Amino acid sequence: MTLLETTGLTLGYHGQAVVRGLHLSVDEGEIVALLGANGAGKTTTLLGLSGLVAAMSGDVLLDGRSLASVAPDERVRRGLAHVPEDRALFADLTVLENLQLGQHSRRRSVDDALDRCPELRPLLSRRAGLLSGGEQQMLAMARALAGKPRLLLVDEMSLGLAPLIVQRLLDMLDELAHASGCAVLLVEQHVQQALAVADRGYVLNRGEIALHGTVPVLRERSAQLEATYLGESVGGH
Ligand SMILES: Nc1ncnc2c1ncn2[C@@H]1O[C@H](COP(=O)(O)OP(=O)(O)OP(=O)(O)O)[C@@H](O)[C@H]1O
Ligand SMILES: [Mg+2]
């Protein structure tokens, strides 16, 4: 079932469009990768879905219903959770306090989130600012999960993290989507890592979708995929 859909969504800043005419969709239980080079418009797209950047034209539909006039906090209540690029944790608060501050987190759902991220249990009373980068990313993810999202938007979670912890986080998303039915829209610059867990993907090039399809289709067209990265290697990492 289609959970989220954008219809010709155009987003930008100060009247200047940076993402144009976006048509994308995410189904329940599926991981969709949103790929593209620096500045392609990935973060802007997620901000548009969360309602933090207003649409210049086009619309965002959740369950087929327009979110045009729905404020960011109400979008969260309807099941959208956003793990932003900078993680947005409260450095001076403890891990537990950060989890409890997640919108609509109940004790039970904090517990459920910790079941998915058991590494955080021994760290509950530690200040978030003292966690390692990987632990902070896991906390950001757990805080989003504590809101029991139906759609998780994840921006560049692998930035600056060691491959092992990235794999751990990807496995978590894999289970969240494919076993628990949550929809995930995953922004990544590391193409291979994203495609290893994703079902489908969209490649943004300068604010427009240059390529989209299932993961096997994207792999088949890796030459074109590579070209949209203007020389960035998609072979390794
Ligand atoms: N607040 C802002 N005001 C004006 N322009 C912005 C703002 N935020 C982003 N932009 C511009 O919008 C374009 C898309 O930026 P965006 O952050 O969405 O790209 P991205 O694909 O997430 O890049 P990266 O991979 O580097 O995170 C860029 O040209 C950027 O300079
Ligand atoms: Mg970005």
mmCIF file of C-alpha atoms and ligand atoms in Angstrom:
data_model
loop_
_atom_site.group_PDB
_atom_site.id
_atom_site.type_symbol
_atom_site.label_atom_id
_atom_site.label_comp_id
_atom_site.label_asym_id
_atom_site.label_seq_id
_atom_site.Cartn_x
_atom_site.Cartn_y
_atom_site.Cartn_z
ATOM 1 C CA MET A 1 0.000 0.000 0.000
ATOM 2 C CA THR A 2 1.267 3.444 -0.898
ATOM 3 C CA LEU A 3 1.829 5.400 2.278
ATOM 4 C CA LEU A 4 3.482 8.553 1.018
ATOM 5 C CA GLU A 5 3.392 10.159 -2.371
ATOM 6 C CA THR A 6 4.568 13.465 -3.769
ATOM 7 C CA THR A 7 2.871 14.947 -6.798
ATOM 8 C CA GLY A 8 5.025 17.386 -8.725
ATOM 9 C CA LEU A 9 6.528 18.681 -5.515
ATOM 10 C CA THR A 10 8.676 21.781 -5.957
ATOM 11 C CA LEU A 11 10.671 23.089 -3.009
ATOM 12 C CA GLY A 12 13.155 25.854 -2.499
ATOM 13 C CA TYR A 13 14.410 28.757 -0.491
ATOM 14 C CA HIS A 14 13.628 32.466 -0.859
ATOM 15 C CA GLY A 15 11.531 31.787 -3.958
ATOM 16 C CA GLN A 16 14.334 29.880 -5.656
ATOM 17 C CA ALA A 17 13.403 26.264 -6.513
ATOM 18 C CA VAL A 18 16.057 23.672 -5.658
ATOM 19 C CA VAL A 19 13.894 20.543 -6.022
ATOM 20 C CA ARG A 20 11.580 20.535 -9.007
ATOM 21 C CA GLY A 21 8.503 18.528 -9.978
ATOM 22 C CA LEU A 22 9.241 15.597 -7.714
ATOM 23 C CA HIS A 23 7.078 12.484 -8.133
ATOM 24 C CA LEU A 24 8.030 9.828 -5.654
ATOM 25 C CA SER A 25 6.268 7.305 -3.457
ATOM 26 C CA VAL A 26 7.039 5.076 -0.507
ATOM 27 C CA ASP A 27 4.993 1.978 0.323
ATOM 28 C CA GLU A 28 4.425 0.432 3.717
ATOM 29 C CA GLY A 29 7.189 -2.006 4.601
ATOM 30 C CA GLU A 30 9.593 -0.785 1.975
ATOM 31 C CA ILE A 31 12.958 0.963 2.075
ATOM 32 C CA VAL A 32 13.386 3.567 -0.618
ATOM 33 C CA ALA A 33 16.811 5.106 -1.161
ATOM 34 C CA LEU A 34 17.082 8.753 -2.139
ATOM 35 C CA LEU A 35 20.482 9.183 -3.732
ATOM 36 C CA GLY A 36 22.395 12.016 -5.287
ATOM 37 C CA ALA A 37 25.534 14.122 -5.102
ATOM 38 C CA ASN A 38 26.143 16.975 -2.673
ATOM 39 C CA GLY A 39 23.621 19.727 -3.207
ATOM 40 C CA ALA A 40 21.277 17.575 -5.314
ATOM 41 C CA GLY A 41 18.356 18.393 -3.011
ATOM 42 C CA LYS A 42 18.066 15.289 -0.809
ATOM 43 C CA THR A 43 17.875 17.106 2.524
ATOM 44 C CA THR A 44 15.513 19.694 1.077
ATOM 45 C CA THR A 45 13.222 16.878 -0.064
ATOM 46 C CA LEU A 46 13.043 15.386 3.440
ATOM 47 C CA LEU A 47 12.426 18.839 4.928
ATOM 48 C CA GLY A 48 9.590 19.285 2.453
ATOM 49 C CA LEU A 49 8.025 15.977 3.493
ATOM 50 C CA SER A 50 8.280 16.937 7.175
ATOM 51 C CA GLY A 51 6.754 20.323 6.461
ATOM 52 C CA LEU A 52 9.861 22.239 7.519
ATOM 53 C CA VAL A 53 10.249 23.668 4.022
ATOM 54 C CA ALA A 54 6.987 24.798 2.406
ATOM 55 C CA ALA A 55 5.994 23.490 -1.013
ATOM 56 C CA MET A 56 6.222 26.057 -3.800
ATOM 57 C CA SER A 57 3.962 23.848 -5.880
ATOM 58 C CA GLY A 58 2.775 20.259 -5.934
ATOM 59 C CA ASP A 59 1.744 18.300 -2.877
ATOM 60 C CA VAL A 60 2.679 15.641 -0.344
ATOM 61 C CA LEU A 61 0.048 12.951 0.245
ATOM 62 C CA LEU A 62 -0.061 10.636 3.249
ATOM 63 C CA ASP A 63 -2.611 7.831 2.834
ATOM 64 C CA GLY A 64 -3.770 9.753 -0.215
ATOM 65 C CA ARG A 65 -4.592 12.841 1.849
ATOM 66 C CA SER A 66 -2.906 16.177 1.259
ATOM 67 C CA LEU A 67 -0.496 17.434 3.906
ATOM 68 C CA ALA A 68 -0.388 20.902 2.324
ATOM 69 C CA SER A 69 -1.948 22.628 5.308
ATOM 70 C CA VAL A 70 -0.698 20.187 7.952
ATOM 71 C CA ALA A 71 1.932 21.588 10.329
ATOM 72 C CA PRO A 72 5.169 19.671 11.070
ATOM 73 C CA ASP A 73 4.092 18.532 14.573
ATOM 74 C CA GLU A 74 0.786 17.239 13.250
ATOM 75 C CA ARG A 75 2.694 15.351 10.517
ATOM 76 C CA VAL A 76 4.664 13.700 13.331
ATOM 77 C CA ARG A 77 1.402 12.753 15.038
ATOM 78 C CA ARG A 78 0.238 11.185 11.777
ATOM 79 C CA GLY A 79 3.297 8.972 11.705
ATOM 80 C CA LEU A 80 6.148 10.839 10.047
ATOM 81 C CA ALA A 81 9.466 10.736 11.886
ATOM 82 C CA HIS A 82 12.550 12.588 10.685
ATOM 83 C CA VAL A 83 16.092 11.737 11.743
ATOM 84 C CA PRO A 84 17.914 14.850 10.538
ATOM 85 C CA GLU A 85 21.437 15.112 9.209
ATOM 86 C CA ASP A 86 22.718 16.745 12.426
ATOM 87 C CA ARG A 87 20.810 14.262 14.664
ATOM 88 C CA ALA A 88 19.318 17.161 16.685
ATOM 89 C CA LEU A 89 19.981 15.656 20.095
ATOM 90 C CA PHE A 90 20.013 17.608 23.352
ATOM 91 C CA ALA A 91 23.678 17.276 24.299
ATOM 92 C CA ASP A 92 23.175 18.257 27.961
ATOM 93 C CA LEU A 93 20.290 15.861 28.541
ATOM 94 C CA THR A 94 20.704 12.180 29.228
ATOM 95 C CA VAL A 95 20.003 9.429 26.755
ATOM 96 C CA LEU A 96 16.759 8.605 28.569
ATOM 97 C CA GLU A 97 15.654 12.245 28.652
ATOM 98 C CA ASN A 98 16.323 12.544 24.930
ATOM 99 C CA LEU A 99 14.164 9.478 24.342
ATOM 100 C CA GLN A 100 11.369 10.792 26.549
ATOM 101 C CA LEU A 101 11.395 14.122 24.723
ATOM 102 C CA GLY A 102 10.622 12.412 21.428
ATOM 103 C CA GLN A 103 7.163 13.493 20.394
ATOM 104 C CA HIS A 104 4.417 11.355 21.899
ATOM 105 C CA SER A 105 6.871 8.916 23.388
ATOM 106 C CA ARG A 106 5.187 6.814 26.005
ATOM 107 C CA ARG A 107 7.146 4.711 28.413
ATOM 108 C CA ARG A 108 6.085 1.607 26.570
ATOM 109 C CA SER A 109 7.215 2.914 23.212
ATOM 110 C CA VAL A 110 10.525 4.106 24.690
ATOM 111 C CA ASP A 111 10.953 0.528 25.891
ATOM 112 C CA ASP A 112 10.131 -0.834 22.445
ATOM 113 C CA ALA A 113 12.665 1.527 20.879
ATOM 114 C CA LEU A 114 15.276 0.332 23.363
ATOM 115 C CA ASP A 115 14.495 -3.269 22.424
ATOM 116 C CA ARG A 116 15.539 -2.352 18.880
ATOM 117 C CA CYS A 117 18.597 -0.489 20.165
ATOM 118 C CA PRO A 118 19.728 -2.507 23.202
ATOM 119 C CA GLU A 119 23.175 -0.901 22.997
ATOM 120 C CA LEU A 120 21.589 2.207 24.527
ATOM 121 C CA ARG A 121 20.321 0.504 27.693
ATOM 122 C CA PRO A 122 23.603 0.728 29.634
ATOM 123 C CA LEU A 123 23.934 4.373 28.534
ATOM 124 C CA LEU A 124 20.545 5.695 29.663
ATOM 125 C CA SER A 125 21.911 8.058 32.320
ATOM 126 C CA ARG A 126 24.813 9.349 30.218
ATOM 127 C CA ARG A 127 24.645 12.820 28.701
ATOM 128 C CA ALA A 128 23.978 12.555 24.977
ATOM 129 C CA GLY A 129 26.858 14.915 24.213
ATOM 130 C CA LEU A 130 29.294 12.392 25.650
ATOM 131 C CA LEU A 131 28.212 9.516 23.385
ATOM 132 C CA SER A 132 30.290 8.375 20.440
ATOM 133 C CA GLY A 133 29.107 9.349 16.970
ATOM 134 C CA GLY A 134 27.626 5.906 16.394
ATOM 135 C CA GLU A 135 25.840 5.908 19.744
ATOM 136 C CA GLN A 136 24.442 9.359 19.024
ATOM 137 C CA GLN A 137 23.115 8.187 15.673
ATOM 138 C CA MET A 138 21.511 5.184 17.327
ATOM 139 C CA LEU A 139 19.922 7.492 19.918
ATOM 140 C CA ALA A 140 18.580 9.757 17.187
ATOM 141 C CA MET A 141 17.084 6.703 15.515
ATOM 142 C CA ALA A 142 15.682 5.334 18.786
ATOM 143 C CA ARG A 143 14.086 8.685 19.577
ATOM 144 C CA ALA A 144 12.332 8.628 16.211
ATOM 145 C CA LEU A 145 11.202 5.032 16.802
ATOM 146 C CA ALA A 146 9.800 5.914 20.226
ATOM 147 C CA GLY A 147 7.157 7.924 18.378
ATOM 148 C CA LYS A 148 5.991 4.700 16.657
ATOM 149 C CA PRO A 149 6.383 6.135 13.158
ATOM 150 C CA ARG A 150 4.752 4.733 10.052
ATOM 151 C CA LEU A 151 7.318 6.468 7.876
ATOM 152 C CA LEU A 152 10.895 7.081 8.914
ATOM 153 C CA LEU A 153 12.893 9.726 7.037
ATOM 154 C CA VAL A 154 16.613 9.231 7.590
ATOM 155 C CA ASP A 155 19.167 11.779 6.401
ATOM 156 C CA GLU A 156 22.799 10.684 5.901
ATOM 157 C CA MET A 157 22.919 8.482 8.960
ATOM 158 C CA SER A 158 26.279 7.020 7.930
ATOM 159 C CA LEU A 159 28.101 10.357 7.879
ATOM 160 C CA GLY A 160 31.402 9.973 9.708
ATOM 161 C CA LEU A 161 30.610 6.538 11.145
ATOM 162 C CA ALA A 162 32.682 3.359 10.976
ATOM 163 C CA PRO A 163 31.424 0.665 8.556
ATOM 164 C CA LEU A 164 30.509 -1.713 11.379
ATOM 165 C CA ILE A 165 28.097 0.676 13.079
ATOM 166 C CA VAL A 166 26.671 1.718 9.692
ATOM 167 C CA GLN A 167 25.944 -1.939 8.991
ATOM 168 C CA ARG A 168 24.282 -2.262 12.411
ATOM 169 C CA LEU A 169 22.036 0.744 11.690
ATOM 170 C CA LEU A 170 21.177 -0.541 8.218
ATOM 171 C CA ASP A 171 20.268 -3.948 9.664
ATOM 172 C CA MET A 172 17.987 -2.156 12.088
ATOM 173 C CA LEU A 173 16.234 -0.352 9.239
ATOM 174 C CA ASP A 174 16.012 -3.614 7.311
ATOM 175 C CA GLU A 175 14.143 -5.261 10.172
ATOM 176 C CA LEU A 176 12.039 -2.193 10.887
ATOM 177 C CA ALA A 177 10.760 -2.075 7.318
ATOM 178 C CA HIS A 178 10.759 -5.669 6.152
ATOM 179 C CA ALA A 179 9.662 -7.326 9.413
ATOM 180 C CA SER A 180 7.646 -4.579 11.119
ATOM 181 C CA GLY A 181 6.133 -2.838 8.102
ATOM 182 C CA CYS A 182 7.436 0.668 8.679
ATOM 183 C CA ALA A 183 8.177 2.658 5.521
ATOM 184 C CA VAL A 184 11.680 4.100 5.273
ATOM 185 C CA LEU A 185 13.012 6.831 3.020
ATOM 186 C CA LEU A 186 16.772 6.675 3.279
ATOM 187 C CA VAL A 187 18.982 9.519 2.096
ATOM 188 C CA GLU A 188 22.502 8.309 1.475
ATOM 189 C CA GLN A 189 25.598 9.332 -0.381
ATOM 190 C CA HIS A 190 27.018 5.851 -0.018
ATOM 191 C CA VAL A 191 25.209 4.209 -2.873
ATOM 192 C CA GLN A 192 26.247 0.603 -2.367
ATOM 193 C CA GLN A 193 25.391 0.599 1.326
ATOM 194 C CA ALA A 194 21.982 2.088 0.652
ATOM 195 C CA LEU A 195 21.203 -0.306 -2.196
ATOM 196 C CA ALA A 196 22.160 -3.284 -0.047
ATOM 197 C CA VAL A 197 19.030 -2.794 2.102
ATOM 198 C CA ALA A 198 16.751 -0.767 -0.185
ATOM 199 C CA ASP A 199 13.947 -2.119 -2.360
ATOM 200 C CA ARG A 200 13.811 0.817 -4.738
ATOM 201 C CA GLY A 201 15.600 4.078 -5.257
ATOM 202 C CA TYR A 202 15.446 7.522 -6.787
ATOM 203 C CA VAL A 203 18.505 9.408 -7.944
ATOM 204 C CA LEU A 204 18.334 13.163 -7.731
ATOM 205 C CA ASN A 205 20.468 15.264 -10.011
ATOM 206 C CA ARG A 206 20.363 19.014 -9.484
ATOM 207 C CA GLY A 207 16.911 18.891 -7.968
ATOM 208 C CA GLU A 208 15.286 16.521 -10.445
ATOM 209 C CA ILE A 209 14.832 12.766 -10.544
ATOM 210 C CA ALA A 210 17.379 11.512 -13.054
ATOM 211 C CA LEU A 211 16.795 7.812 -12.521
ATOM 212 C CA HIS A 212 14.505 5.582 -10.490
ATOM 213 C CA GLY A 213 13.579 1.958 -10.201
ATOM 214 C CA THR A 214 14.021 -1.216 -8.239
ATOM 215 C CA VAL A 215 17.461 -1.974 -6.894
ATOM 216 C CA PRO A 216 18.271 -4.518 -9.658
ATOM 217 C CA VAL A 217 17.291 -1.944 -12.279
ATOM 218 C CA LEU A 218 19.447 0.704 -10.624
ATOM 219 C CA ARG A 219 22.372 -1.703 -10.483
ATOM 220 C CA GLU A 220 21.931 -2.506 -14.188
ATOM 221 C CA ARG A 221 22.102 1.174 -14.945
ATOM 222 C CA SER A 222 25.077 1.819 -12.748
ATOM 223 C CA ALA A 223 26.891 3.678 -15.527
ATOM 224 C CA GLN A 224 24.084 6.237 -15.637
ATOM 225 C CA LEU A 225 23.953 6.257 -11.856
ATOM 226 C CA GLU A 226 27.634 6.997 -11.733
ATOM 227 C CA ALA A 227 27.308 9.766 -14.296
ATOM 228 C CA THR A 228 24.778 11.606 -12.144
ATOM 229 C CA TYR A 229 27.370 11.673 -9.404
ATOM 230 C CA LEU A 230 29.712 13.503 -11.740
ATOM 231 C CA GLY A 231 32.563 11.132 -11.192
ATOM 232 C CA GLU A 232 31.986 10.129 -7.592
ATOM 233 C CA SER A 233 32.821 6.486 -7.163
ATOM 234 C CA VAL A 234 29.849 4.211 -6.622
ATOM 235 C CA GLY A 235 31.950 1.080 -6.489
ATOM 236 C CA GLY A 236 33.219 0.981 -3.018
ATOM 237 C CA HIS A 237 33.120 2.560 0.442
HETATM 238 N N1 LIG B 1 18.436 27.194 3.956
HETATM 239 C C1 LIG B 1 18.841 27.295 2.684
HETATM 240 N N2 LIG B 1 18.772 28.489 2.051
HETATM 241 C C2 LIG B 1 19.154 28.599 0.748
HETATM 242 N N3 LIG B 1 19.605 27.565 0.000
HETATM 243 C C3 LIG B 1 19.688 26.375 0.592
HETATM 244 C C4 LIG B 1 19.307 26.163 1.954
HETATM 245 N N4 LIG B 1 19.509 24.866 2.249
HETATM 246 C C5 LIG B 1 19.986 24.293 1.136
HETATM 247 N N5 LIG B 1 20.086 25.176 0.124
HETATM 248 C C6 LIG B 1 20.559 24.905 -1.244
HETATM 249 O O1 LIG B 1 19.685 23.950 -1.838
HETATM 250 C C7 LIG B 1 20.407 23.033 -2.653
HETATM 251 C C8 LIG B 1 20.096 21.613 -2.200
HETATM 252 O O2 LIG B 1 20.610 21.448 -0.891
HETATM 253 P P1 LIG B 1 20.355 20.130 -0.029
HETATM 254 O O3 LIG B 1 20.890 20.396 1.321
HETATM 255 O O4 LIG B 1 18.943 19.753 -0.148
HETATM 256 O O5 LIG B 1 21.253 19.078 -0.811
HETATM 257 P P2 LIG B 1 21.694 17.609 -0.394
HETATM 258 O O6 LIG B 1 21.401 16.732 -1.562
HETATM 259 O O7 LIG B 1 21.101 17.231 0.914
HETATM 260 O O8 LIG B 1 23.278 17.774 -0.254
HETATM 261 P P3 LIG B 1 24.317 17.039 0.755
HETATM 262 O O9 LIG B 1 24.565 15.688 0.163
HETATM 263 O O10 LIG B 1 25.522 17.906 0.686
HETATM 264 O O11 LIG B 1 23.704 16.978 2.110
HETATM 265 C C9 LIG B 1 21.869 23.416 -2.521
HETATM 266 O O12 LIG B 1 22.235 24.169 -3.629
HETATM 267 C C10 LIG B 1 21.915 24.251 -1.257
HETATM 268 O O13 LIG B 1 22.938 25.224 -1.322
HETATM 269 MG MG MG B 2 21.882 16.754 2.760
#
